[in-house]
Coordinates of C-alpha atoms in Angstrom, one line a residue:
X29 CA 26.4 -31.0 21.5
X30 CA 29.1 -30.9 19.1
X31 CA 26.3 -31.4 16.3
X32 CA 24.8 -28.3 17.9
X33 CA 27.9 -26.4 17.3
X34 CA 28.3 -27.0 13.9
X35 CA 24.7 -26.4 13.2
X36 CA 24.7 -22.5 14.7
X37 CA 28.5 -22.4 12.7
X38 CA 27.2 -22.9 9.2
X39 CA 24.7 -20.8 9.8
X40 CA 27.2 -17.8 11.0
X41 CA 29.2 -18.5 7.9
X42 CA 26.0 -18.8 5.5
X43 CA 24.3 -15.6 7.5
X44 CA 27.9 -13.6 7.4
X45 CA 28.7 -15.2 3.5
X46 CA 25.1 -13.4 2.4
X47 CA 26.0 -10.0 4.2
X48 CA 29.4 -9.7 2.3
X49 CA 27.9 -10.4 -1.1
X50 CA 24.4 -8.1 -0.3
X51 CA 25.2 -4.5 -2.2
X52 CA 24.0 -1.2 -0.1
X53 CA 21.1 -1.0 -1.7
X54 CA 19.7 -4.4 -1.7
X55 CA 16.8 -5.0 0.8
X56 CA 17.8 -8.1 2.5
X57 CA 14.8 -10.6 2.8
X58 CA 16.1 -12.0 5.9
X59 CA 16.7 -10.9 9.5
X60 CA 21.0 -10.6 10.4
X61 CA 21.3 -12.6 13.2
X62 CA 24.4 -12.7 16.1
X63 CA 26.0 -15.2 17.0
X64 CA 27.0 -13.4 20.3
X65 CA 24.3 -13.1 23.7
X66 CA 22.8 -9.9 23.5
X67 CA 24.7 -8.7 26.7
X68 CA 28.0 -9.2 24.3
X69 CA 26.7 -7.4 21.2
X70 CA 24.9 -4.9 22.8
X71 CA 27.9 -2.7 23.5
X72 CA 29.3 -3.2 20.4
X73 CA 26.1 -1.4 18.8
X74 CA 26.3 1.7 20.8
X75 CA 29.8 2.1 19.7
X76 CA 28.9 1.7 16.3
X77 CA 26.7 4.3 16.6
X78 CA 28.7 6.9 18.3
X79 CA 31.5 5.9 16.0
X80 CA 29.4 7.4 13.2
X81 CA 27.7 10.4 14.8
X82 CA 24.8 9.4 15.4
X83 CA 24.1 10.9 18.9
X84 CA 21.1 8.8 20.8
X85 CA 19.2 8.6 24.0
X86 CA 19.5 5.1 25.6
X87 CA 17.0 3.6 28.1
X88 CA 19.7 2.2 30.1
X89 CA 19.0 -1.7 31.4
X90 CA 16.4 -2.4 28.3
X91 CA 18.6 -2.6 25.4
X92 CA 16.9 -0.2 23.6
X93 CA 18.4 3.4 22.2
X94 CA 16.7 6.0 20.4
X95 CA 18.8 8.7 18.0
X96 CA 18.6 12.6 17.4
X97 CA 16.4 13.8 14.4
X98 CA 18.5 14.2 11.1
X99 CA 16.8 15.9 8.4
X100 CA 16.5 14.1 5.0
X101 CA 18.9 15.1 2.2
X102 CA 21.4 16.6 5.4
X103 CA 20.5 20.7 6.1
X104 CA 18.2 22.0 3.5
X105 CA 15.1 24.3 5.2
X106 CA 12.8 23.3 2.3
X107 CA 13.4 18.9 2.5
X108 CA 10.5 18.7 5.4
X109 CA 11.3 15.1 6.5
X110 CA 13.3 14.3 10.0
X111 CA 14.5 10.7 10.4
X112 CA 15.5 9.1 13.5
X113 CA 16.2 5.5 14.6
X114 CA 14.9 3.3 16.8
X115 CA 16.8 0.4 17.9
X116 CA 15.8 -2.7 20.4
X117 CA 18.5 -5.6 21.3
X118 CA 16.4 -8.8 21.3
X119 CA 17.2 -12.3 22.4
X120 CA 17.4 -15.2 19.9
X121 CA 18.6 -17.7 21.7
X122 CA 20.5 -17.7 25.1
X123 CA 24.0 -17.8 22.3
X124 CA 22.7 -15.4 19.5
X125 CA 20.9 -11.9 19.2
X126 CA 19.6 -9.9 16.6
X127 CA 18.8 -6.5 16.0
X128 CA 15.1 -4.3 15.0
X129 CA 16.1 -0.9 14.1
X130 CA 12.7 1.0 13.5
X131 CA 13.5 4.1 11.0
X132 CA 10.7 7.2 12.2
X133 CA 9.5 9.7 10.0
X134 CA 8.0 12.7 11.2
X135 CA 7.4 16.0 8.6
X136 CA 5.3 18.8 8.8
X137 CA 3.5 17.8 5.9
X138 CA 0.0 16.2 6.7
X139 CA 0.7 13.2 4.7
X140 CA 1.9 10.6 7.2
X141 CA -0.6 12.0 9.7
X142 CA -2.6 9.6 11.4
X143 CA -6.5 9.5 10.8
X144 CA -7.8 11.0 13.7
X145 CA -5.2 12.5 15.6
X146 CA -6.7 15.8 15.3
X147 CA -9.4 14.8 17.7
X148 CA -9.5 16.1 21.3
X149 CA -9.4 12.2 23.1
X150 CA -9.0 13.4 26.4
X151 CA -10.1 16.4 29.1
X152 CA -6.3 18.0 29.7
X153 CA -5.5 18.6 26.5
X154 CA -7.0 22.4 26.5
X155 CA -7.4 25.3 28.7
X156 CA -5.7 24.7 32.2
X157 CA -8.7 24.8 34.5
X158 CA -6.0 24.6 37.7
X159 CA -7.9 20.8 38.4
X160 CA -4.9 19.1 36.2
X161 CA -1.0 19.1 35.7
X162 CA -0.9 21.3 32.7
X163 CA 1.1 24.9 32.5
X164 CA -0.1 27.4 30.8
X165 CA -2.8 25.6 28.7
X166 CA -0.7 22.2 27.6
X167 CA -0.6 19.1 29.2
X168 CA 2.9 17.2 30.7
X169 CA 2.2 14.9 27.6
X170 CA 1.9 17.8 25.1
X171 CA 5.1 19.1 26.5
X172 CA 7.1 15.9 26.4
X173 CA 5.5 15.5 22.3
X174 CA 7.1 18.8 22.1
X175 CA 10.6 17.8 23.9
X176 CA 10.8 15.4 21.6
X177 CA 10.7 17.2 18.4
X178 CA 13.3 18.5 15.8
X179 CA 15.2 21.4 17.1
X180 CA 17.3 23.9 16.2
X181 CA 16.7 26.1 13.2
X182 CA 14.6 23.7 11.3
X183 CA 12.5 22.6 14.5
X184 CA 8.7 22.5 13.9
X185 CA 5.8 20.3 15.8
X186 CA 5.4 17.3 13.4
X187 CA 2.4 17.0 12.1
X188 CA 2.6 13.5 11.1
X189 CA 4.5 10.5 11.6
X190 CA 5.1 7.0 11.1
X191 CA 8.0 4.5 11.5
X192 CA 9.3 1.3 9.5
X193 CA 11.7 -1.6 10.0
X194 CA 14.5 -0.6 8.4
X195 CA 16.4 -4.0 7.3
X196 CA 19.1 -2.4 5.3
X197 CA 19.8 -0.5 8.2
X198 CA 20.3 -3.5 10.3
X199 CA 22.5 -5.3 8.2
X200 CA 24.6 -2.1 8.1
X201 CA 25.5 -2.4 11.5
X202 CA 26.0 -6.3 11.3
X203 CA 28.7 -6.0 9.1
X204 CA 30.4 -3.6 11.1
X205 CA 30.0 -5.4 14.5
X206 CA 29.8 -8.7 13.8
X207 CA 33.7 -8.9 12.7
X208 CA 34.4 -7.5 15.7
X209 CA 32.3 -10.0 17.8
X210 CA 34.0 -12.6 15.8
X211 CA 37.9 -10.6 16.7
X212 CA 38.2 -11.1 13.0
X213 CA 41.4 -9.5 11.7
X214 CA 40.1 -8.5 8.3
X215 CA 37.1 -6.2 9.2
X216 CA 34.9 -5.0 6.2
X217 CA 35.7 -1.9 5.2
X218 CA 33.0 0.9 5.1
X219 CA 31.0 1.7 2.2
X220 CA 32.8 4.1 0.1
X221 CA 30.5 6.4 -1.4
X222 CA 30.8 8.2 -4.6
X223 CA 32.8 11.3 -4.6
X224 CA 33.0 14.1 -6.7
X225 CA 36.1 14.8 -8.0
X226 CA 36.8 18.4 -7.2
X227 CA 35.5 16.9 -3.7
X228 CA 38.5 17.3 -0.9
X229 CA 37.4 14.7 0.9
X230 CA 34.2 12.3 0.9
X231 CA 31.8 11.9 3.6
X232 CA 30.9 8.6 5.6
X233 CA 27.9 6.7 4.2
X234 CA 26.1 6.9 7.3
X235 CA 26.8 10.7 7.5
X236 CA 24.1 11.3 4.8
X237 CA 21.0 10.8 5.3
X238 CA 18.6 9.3 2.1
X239 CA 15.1 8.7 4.0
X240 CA 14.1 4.9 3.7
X241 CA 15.5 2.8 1.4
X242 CA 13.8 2.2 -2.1
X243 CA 12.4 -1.1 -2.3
X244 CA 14.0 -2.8 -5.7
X245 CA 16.1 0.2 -6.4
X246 CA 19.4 -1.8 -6.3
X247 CA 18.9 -4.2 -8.7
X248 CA 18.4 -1.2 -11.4
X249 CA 21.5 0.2 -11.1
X250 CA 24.6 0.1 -12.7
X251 CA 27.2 2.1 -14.3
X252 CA 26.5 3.4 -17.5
X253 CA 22.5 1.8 -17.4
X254 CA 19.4 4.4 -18.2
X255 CA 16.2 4.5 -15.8
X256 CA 14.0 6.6 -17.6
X257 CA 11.1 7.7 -15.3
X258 CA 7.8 8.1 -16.9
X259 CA 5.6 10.7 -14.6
X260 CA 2.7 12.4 -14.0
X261 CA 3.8 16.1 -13.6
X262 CA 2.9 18.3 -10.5
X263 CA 3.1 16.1 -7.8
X264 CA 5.4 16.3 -4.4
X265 CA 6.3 12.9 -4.4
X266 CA 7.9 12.0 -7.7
X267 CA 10.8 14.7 -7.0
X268 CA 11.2 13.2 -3.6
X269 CA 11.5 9.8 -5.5
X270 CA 14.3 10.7 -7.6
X271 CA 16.3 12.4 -5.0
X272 CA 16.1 10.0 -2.5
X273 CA 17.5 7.6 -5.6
X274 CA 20.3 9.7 -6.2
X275 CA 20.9 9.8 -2.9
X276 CA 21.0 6.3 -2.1
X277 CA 22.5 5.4 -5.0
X278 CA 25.4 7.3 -4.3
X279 CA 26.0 6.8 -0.8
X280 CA 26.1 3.4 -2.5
X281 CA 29.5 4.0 -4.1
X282 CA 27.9 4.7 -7.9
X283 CA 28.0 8.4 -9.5
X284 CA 25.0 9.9 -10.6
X285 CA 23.8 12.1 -13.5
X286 CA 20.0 13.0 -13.4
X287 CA 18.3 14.0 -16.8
X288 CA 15.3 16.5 -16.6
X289 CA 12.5 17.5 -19.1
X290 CA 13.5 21.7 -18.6
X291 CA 14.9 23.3 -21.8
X292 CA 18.0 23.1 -22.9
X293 CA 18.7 27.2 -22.3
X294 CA 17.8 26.1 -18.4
X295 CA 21.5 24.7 -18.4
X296 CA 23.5 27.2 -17.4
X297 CA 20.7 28.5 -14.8
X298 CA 20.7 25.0 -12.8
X299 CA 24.7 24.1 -13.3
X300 CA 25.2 27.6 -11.8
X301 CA 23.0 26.9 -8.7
X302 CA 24.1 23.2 -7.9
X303 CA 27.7 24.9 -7.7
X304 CA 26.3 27.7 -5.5
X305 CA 25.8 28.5 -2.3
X306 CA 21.9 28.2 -1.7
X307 CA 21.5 31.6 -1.1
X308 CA 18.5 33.7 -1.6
X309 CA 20.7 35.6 -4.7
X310 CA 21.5 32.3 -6.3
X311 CA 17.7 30.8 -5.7
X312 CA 16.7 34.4 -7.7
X313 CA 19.1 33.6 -10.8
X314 CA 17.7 30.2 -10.9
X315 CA 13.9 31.2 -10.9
X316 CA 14.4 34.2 -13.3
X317 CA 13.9 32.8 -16.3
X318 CA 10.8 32.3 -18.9
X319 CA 10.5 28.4 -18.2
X320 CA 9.5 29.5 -14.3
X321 CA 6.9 31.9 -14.9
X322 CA 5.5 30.5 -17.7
X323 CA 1.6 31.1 -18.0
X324 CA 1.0 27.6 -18.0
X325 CA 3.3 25.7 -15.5
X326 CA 2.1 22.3 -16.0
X327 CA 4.3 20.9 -13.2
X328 CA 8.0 21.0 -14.4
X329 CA 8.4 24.2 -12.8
X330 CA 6.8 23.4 -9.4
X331 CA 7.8 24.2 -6.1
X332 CA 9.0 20.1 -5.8
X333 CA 10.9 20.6 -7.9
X334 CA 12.8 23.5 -7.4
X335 CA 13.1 21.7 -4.0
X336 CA 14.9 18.8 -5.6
X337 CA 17.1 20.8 -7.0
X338 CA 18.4 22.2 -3.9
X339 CA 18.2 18.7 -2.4
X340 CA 20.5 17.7 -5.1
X341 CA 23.1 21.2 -4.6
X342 CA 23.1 20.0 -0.8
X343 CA 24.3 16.5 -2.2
X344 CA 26.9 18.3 -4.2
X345 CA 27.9 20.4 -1.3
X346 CA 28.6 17.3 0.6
X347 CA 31.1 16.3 -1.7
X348 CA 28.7 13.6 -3.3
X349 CA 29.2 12.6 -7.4
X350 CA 26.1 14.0 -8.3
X351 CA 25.6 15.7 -11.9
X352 CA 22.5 16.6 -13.8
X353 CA 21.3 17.9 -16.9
X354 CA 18.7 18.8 -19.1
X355 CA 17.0 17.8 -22.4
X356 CA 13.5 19.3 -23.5
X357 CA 13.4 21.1 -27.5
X358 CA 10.6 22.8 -26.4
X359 CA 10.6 25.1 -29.9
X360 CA 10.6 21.5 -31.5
X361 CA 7.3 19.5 -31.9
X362 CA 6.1 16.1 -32.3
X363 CA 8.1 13.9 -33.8
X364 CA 11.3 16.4 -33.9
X365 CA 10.9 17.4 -30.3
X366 CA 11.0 13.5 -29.4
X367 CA 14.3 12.8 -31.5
X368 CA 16.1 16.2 -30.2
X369 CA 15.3 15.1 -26.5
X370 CA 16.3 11.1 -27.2
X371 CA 20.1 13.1 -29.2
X372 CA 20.3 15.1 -25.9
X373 CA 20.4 12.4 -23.4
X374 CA 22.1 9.6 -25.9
X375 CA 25.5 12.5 -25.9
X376 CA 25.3 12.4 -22.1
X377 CA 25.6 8.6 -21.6
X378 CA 27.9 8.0 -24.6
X379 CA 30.2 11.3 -22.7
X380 CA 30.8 9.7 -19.3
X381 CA 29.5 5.9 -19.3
X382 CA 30.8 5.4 -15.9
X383 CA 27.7 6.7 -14.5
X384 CA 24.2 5.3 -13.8
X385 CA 21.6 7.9 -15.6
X386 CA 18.1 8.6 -13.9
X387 CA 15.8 10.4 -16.4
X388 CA 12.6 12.1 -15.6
X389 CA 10.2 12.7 -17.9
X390 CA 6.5 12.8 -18.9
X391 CA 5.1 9.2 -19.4
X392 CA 4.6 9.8 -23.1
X393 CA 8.4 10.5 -23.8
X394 CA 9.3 7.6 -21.6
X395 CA 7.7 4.7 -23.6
X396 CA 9.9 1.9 -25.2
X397 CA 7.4 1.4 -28.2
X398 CA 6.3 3.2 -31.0
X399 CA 2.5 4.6 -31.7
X400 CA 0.2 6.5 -30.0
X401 CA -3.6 6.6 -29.8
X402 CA -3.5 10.0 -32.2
X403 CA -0.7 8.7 -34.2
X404 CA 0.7 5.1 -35.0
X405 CA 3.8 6.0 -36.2
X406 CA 5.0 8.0 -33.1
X407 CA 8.3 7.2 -31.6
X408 CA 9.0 7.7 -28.4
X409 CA 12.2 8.8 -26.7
X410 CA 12.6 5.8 -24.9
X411 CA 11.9 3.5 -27.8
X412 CA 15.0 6.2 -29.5
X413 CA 17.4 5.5 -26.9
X414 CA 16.8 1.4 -26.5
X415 CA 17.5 1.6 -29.9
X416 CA 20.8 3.2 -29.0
X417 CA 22.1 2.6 -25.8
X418 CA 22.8 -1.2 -24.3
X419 CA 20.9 -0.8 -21.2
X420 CA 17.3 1.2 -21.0
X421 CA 14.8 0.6 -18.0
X422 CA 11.9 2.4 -18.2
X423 CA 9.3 2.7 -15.4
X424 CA 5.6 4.4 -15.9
X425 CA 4.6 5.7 -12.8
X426 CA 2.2 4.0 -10.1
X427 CA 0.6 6.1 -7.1
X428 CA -1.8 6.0 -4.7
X429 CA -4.9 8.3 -5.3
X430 CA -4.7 12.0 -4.3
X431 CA -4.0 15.2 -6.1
X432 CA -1.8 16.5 -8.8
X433 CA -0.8 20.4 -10.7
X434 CA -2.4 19.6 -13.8
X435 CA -2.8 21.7 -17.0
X436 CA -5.4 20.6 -19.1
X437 CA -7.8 22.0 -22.1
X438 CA -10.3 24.7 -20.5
X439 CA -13.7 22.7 -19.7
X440 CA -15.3 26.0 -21.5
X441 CA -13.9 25.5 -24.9
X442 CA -12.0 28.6 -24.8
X443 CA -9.8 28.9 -27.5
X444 CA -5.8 28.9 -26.9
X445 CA -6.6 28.8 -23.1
X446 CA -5.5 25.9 -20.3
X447 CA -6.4 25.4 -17.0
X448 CA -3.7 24.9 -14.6
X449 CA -4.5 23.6 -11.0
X450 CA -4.8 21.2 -8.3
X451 CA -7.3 17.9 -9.8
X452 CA -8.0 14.4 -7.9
X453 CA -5.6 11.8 -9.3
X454 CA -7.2 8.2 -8.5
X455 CA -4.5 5.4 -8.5
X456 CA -4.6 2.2 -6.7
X457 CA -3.4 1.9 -2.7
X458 CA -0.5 -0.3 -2.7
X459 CA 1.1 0.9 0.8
X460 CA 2.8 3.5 1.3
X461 CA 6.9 2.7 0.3
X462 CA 8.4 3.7 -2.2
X463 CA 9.3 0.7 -4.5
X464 CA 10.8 -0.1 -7.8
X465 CA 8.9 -3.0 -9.5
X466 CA 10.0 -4.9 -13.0
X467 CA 8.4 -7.2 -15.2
X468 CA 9.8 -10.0 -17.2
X469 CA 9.3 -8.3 -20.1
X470 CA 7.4 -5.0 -21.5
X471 CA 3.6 -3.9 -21.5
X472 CA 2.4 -2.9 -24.3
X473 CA 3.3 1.0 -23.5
X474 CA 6.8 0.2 -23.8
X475 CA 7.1 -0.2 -19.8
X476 CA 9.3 -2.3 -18.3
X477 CA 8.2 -2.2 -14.8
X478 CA 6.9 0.7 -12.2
X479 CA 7.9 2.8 -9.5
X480 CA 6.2 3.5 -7.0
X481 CA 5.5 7.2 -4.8
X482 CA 2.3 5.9 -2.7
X483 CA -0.4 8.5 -2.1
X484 CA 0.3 12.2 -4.5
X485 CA -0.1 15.5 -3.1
X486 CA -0.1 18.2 -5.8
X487 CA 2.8 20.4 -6.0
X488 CA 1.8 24.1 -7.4
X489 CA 4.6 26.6 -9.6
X490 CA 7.0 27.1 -7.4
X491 CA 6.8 30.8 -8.8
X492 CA 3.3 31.4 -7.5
X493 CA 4.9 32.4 -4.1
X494 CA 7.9 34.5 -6.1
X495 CA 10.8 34.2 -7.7
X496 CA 12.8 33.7 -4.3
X497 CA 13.4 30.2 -2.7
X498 CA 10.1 28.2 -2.8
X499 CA 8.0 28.4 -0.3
X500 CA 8.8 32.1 0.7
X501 CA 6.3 34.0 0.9
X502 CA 7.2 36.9 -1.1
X503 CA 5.2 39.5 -3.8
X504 CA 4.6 37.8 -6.8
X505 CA 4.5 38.9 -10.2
X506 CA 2.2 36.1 -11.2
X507 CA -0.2 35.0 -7.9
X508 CA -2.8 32.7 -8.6
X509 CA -5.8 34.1 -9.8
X510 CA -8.1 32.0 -7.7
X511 CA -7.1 31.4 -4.6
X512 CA -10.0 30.0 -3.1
X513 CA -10.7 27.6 -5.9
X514 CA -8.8 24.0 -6.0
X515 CA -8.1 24.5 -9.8
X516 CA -6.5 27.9 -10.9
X517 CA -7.2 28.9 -14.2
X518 CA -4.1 30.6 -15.9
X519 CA -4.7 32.5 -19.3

């Protein structure tokens, strides 16, 4: 018996050791166990959640408790994702417990939607022929998917949906409750993230909410480090990528400065909106410039990623150290263009080294070694800033198949003329998590590793539906020219 006891000790200490060194954005590879009957922890885990607003539903008796919706990067109209958690008490012993928290997704996007679902499985699902339990043409089960939606000004009806175990979510609450199960005088602290320094105060960690947690991320990040991005432009995801990084990383406790391939005259234009208000005069002064209504938007300017930037104002709004600038010489070409965009982003990290740098850029600038099919002697501006810098990750991008904006040399031979527009984009499937993947060493592009968006959808120019907040549906000066064809072709 007293063997027994010793036994489940060690493994409280080594269980409780492991939580204390994990960092925020680790993803533990090991389930946080209590040493405490669920009757004694359960309590504990509802207070932890009221204690940082996160109203929930509970299914009293069942240890089980659901939250309210919270829309990903906290408020914006044009984010699309809703988060909620579900959490279940289960028994590990008649002495210890442990926790499944199951993070939901729902968005209006058809992404996540399940294969199928747009079937008509049953006979009540229709027209109310007075033989069922329906009002006014929907079922009681239609109505309770409806109760259960987003609401207030953002509500919608999900279109899709899917849910995850969220471990790092898990072993938040652990270290939070498990102190206090233990009546442990020196309680961990919470997370302190990173705050701006004209912030008046910072927001709690778990007030923010950064979608589900980047597979690998952690390990990449570190004050005064460079992950350069290597992309495939036009595409919803990889904008969502990089601002649920920054966002993670830092709720995490580490500032942030992103780097983006827009010209350098875009400066003013975008430090001016992350300072602003959102409103539909500052989203105007944003998009009114040459670089958004350019007659070949090959993806930079899409409507993802006008919606990162807001994603990354609301950040800023919240009081969050978040910073960005950008780097392109588009006047410049070649070689010059590369060594002007590698000087750029070299003066931001040598200027504040205290940050971790996340740059986004086409897959070409991005590579680590020289030559390129056309010429042999090309040097890219990743290979420019390793040369430079002390710490330079860079990741080429890896999808699953789907679409993408793509500009590319008119199939007619036309002279001077690109067409612009949505195109297949055939990856390989390897789920559908984000993740952050590195290699021992580099490919022979110059790559250390990969990250990961899952399946693409393409992104059109956010100024095809005007020069207001994407996603309005206001007069345009340039429309698309073909509406009912998948690939516009822009003169």
């Amino acid at each position: 018996m007293r063997l027994s006891a010793y036994v489940v000790a060690v493994l409280a200490l080594i269980v409780t050791g492991c939580a204390a060194r994990m960092g925020d954005l680790d993803i533990p590879d090991r389930e946080a166990i209590y040493d405490r009957p669920l009757e004694e922890m359960w309590p504990e885990v509802r207070t932890f959640f009221t204690e940082n607003n996160l109203p929930y539903r509970e299914d009293k008796g069942s240890m089980v408790l659901q939250t309210e919706w919270r829309e990903e990067f906290g408020g914006s109209r044009i984010a699309g994702y809703w988060h909620r958690y579900m959490v279940l008490g289960k028994r590990e012993s008649p002495t210890q417990s442990k926790l499944w928290i199951i993070r939901v997704t729902k968005s209006a996007n058809k992404t996540l939607s399940i294969a199928g679902k747009e079937l008509d499985w049953g006979v009540n699902r229709n027209l109310n022929d007075g033989n069922d339990d329906s009002v006014g043409g929907v079922s009681v089960e239609d109505f309770e998917d409806r109760f259960d939606a987003p609401r207030g000004e953002n509500s919608f009806y999900a279109e899709s949906g899917q849910g995850s175990r969220d471990l790092v979510m898990e072993w938040k609450v652990f270290r939070s409750v498990a102190p206090k199960l233990a009546k442990e005088e020196n309680v961990p602290k919470p997370v302190q993230v990173a705050k701006a320094p004209e912030a008046k105060e910072a927001p709690n960690a778990m007030a923010i909410e950064c979608g589900l947690p980047i597979i690998g991320l952690g390990k990449q990040v570190k004050k005064g480090a460079v992950l350069l991005l290597g992309e495939m432009h036009g595409t919803q995801e990889v904008p969502r990528f990089l601002a649920q990084t920054v966002c993670q990383v830092t709720v995490a406790g580490t500032p942030v400065t992103v780097g983006l391939e827009l010209p350098l005259e875009s400066q003013t234009r975008v430090d001016a909106f992350l300072e602003s208000a959102g409103t539909e005069e500052d989203w105007l002064k944003l998009m009114d410039a040459p670089f958004w209504r350019s007659p070949y938007p090959d993806g930079r300017s899409s409507e993802a990623v006008a919606n990162m930037l807001e994603q990354l104002r609301q950040l800023r709004s919240r009081g969050l150290d978040v910073e960005a600038f950008v780097f392109d010489h588009p006047k410049d070409q070649g070689q010059q263009r590369e060594s002007a965009m590698a000087a750029t982003v070299k003066h931001q990290v040598d200027s504040a080294p205290e940050r971790f740098y996340v740059v986004l850029s086409g897959n070409i600038h991005a590579r680590t070694k020289s030559g390129l099919p056309w010429d042999k002697k090309y040097r890219p501006m990743g290979l420019l800033l390793e040369e430079t810098l002390d710490d330079v990750v860079a990741l080429d991008m890896a999808y699953d198949s789907g679409s993408a904006w793509i500009c590319a040399v008119d199939s007619k031979g036309v002279k001077d003329r690109l067409d612009c527009g949505i195109r297949n984009a055939k990856g390989k499937d390897n789920g559908d998590r984000f993740f952050v993947h590195r290699w021992d060493g580099a490919n022979d592009s110059g790559y250390h590793g990969v990250f990961y968006v899952g399946p693409v959808n393409a992104s059109a120019p956010a100024v095809h539906k005007g020069l207001g907040r994407p996603g309005e549906n206001d007069n345009s000066a340039h429309p698309l020219k073909d509406e009912g064809s998948s690939v516009a072709s822009v003169h």
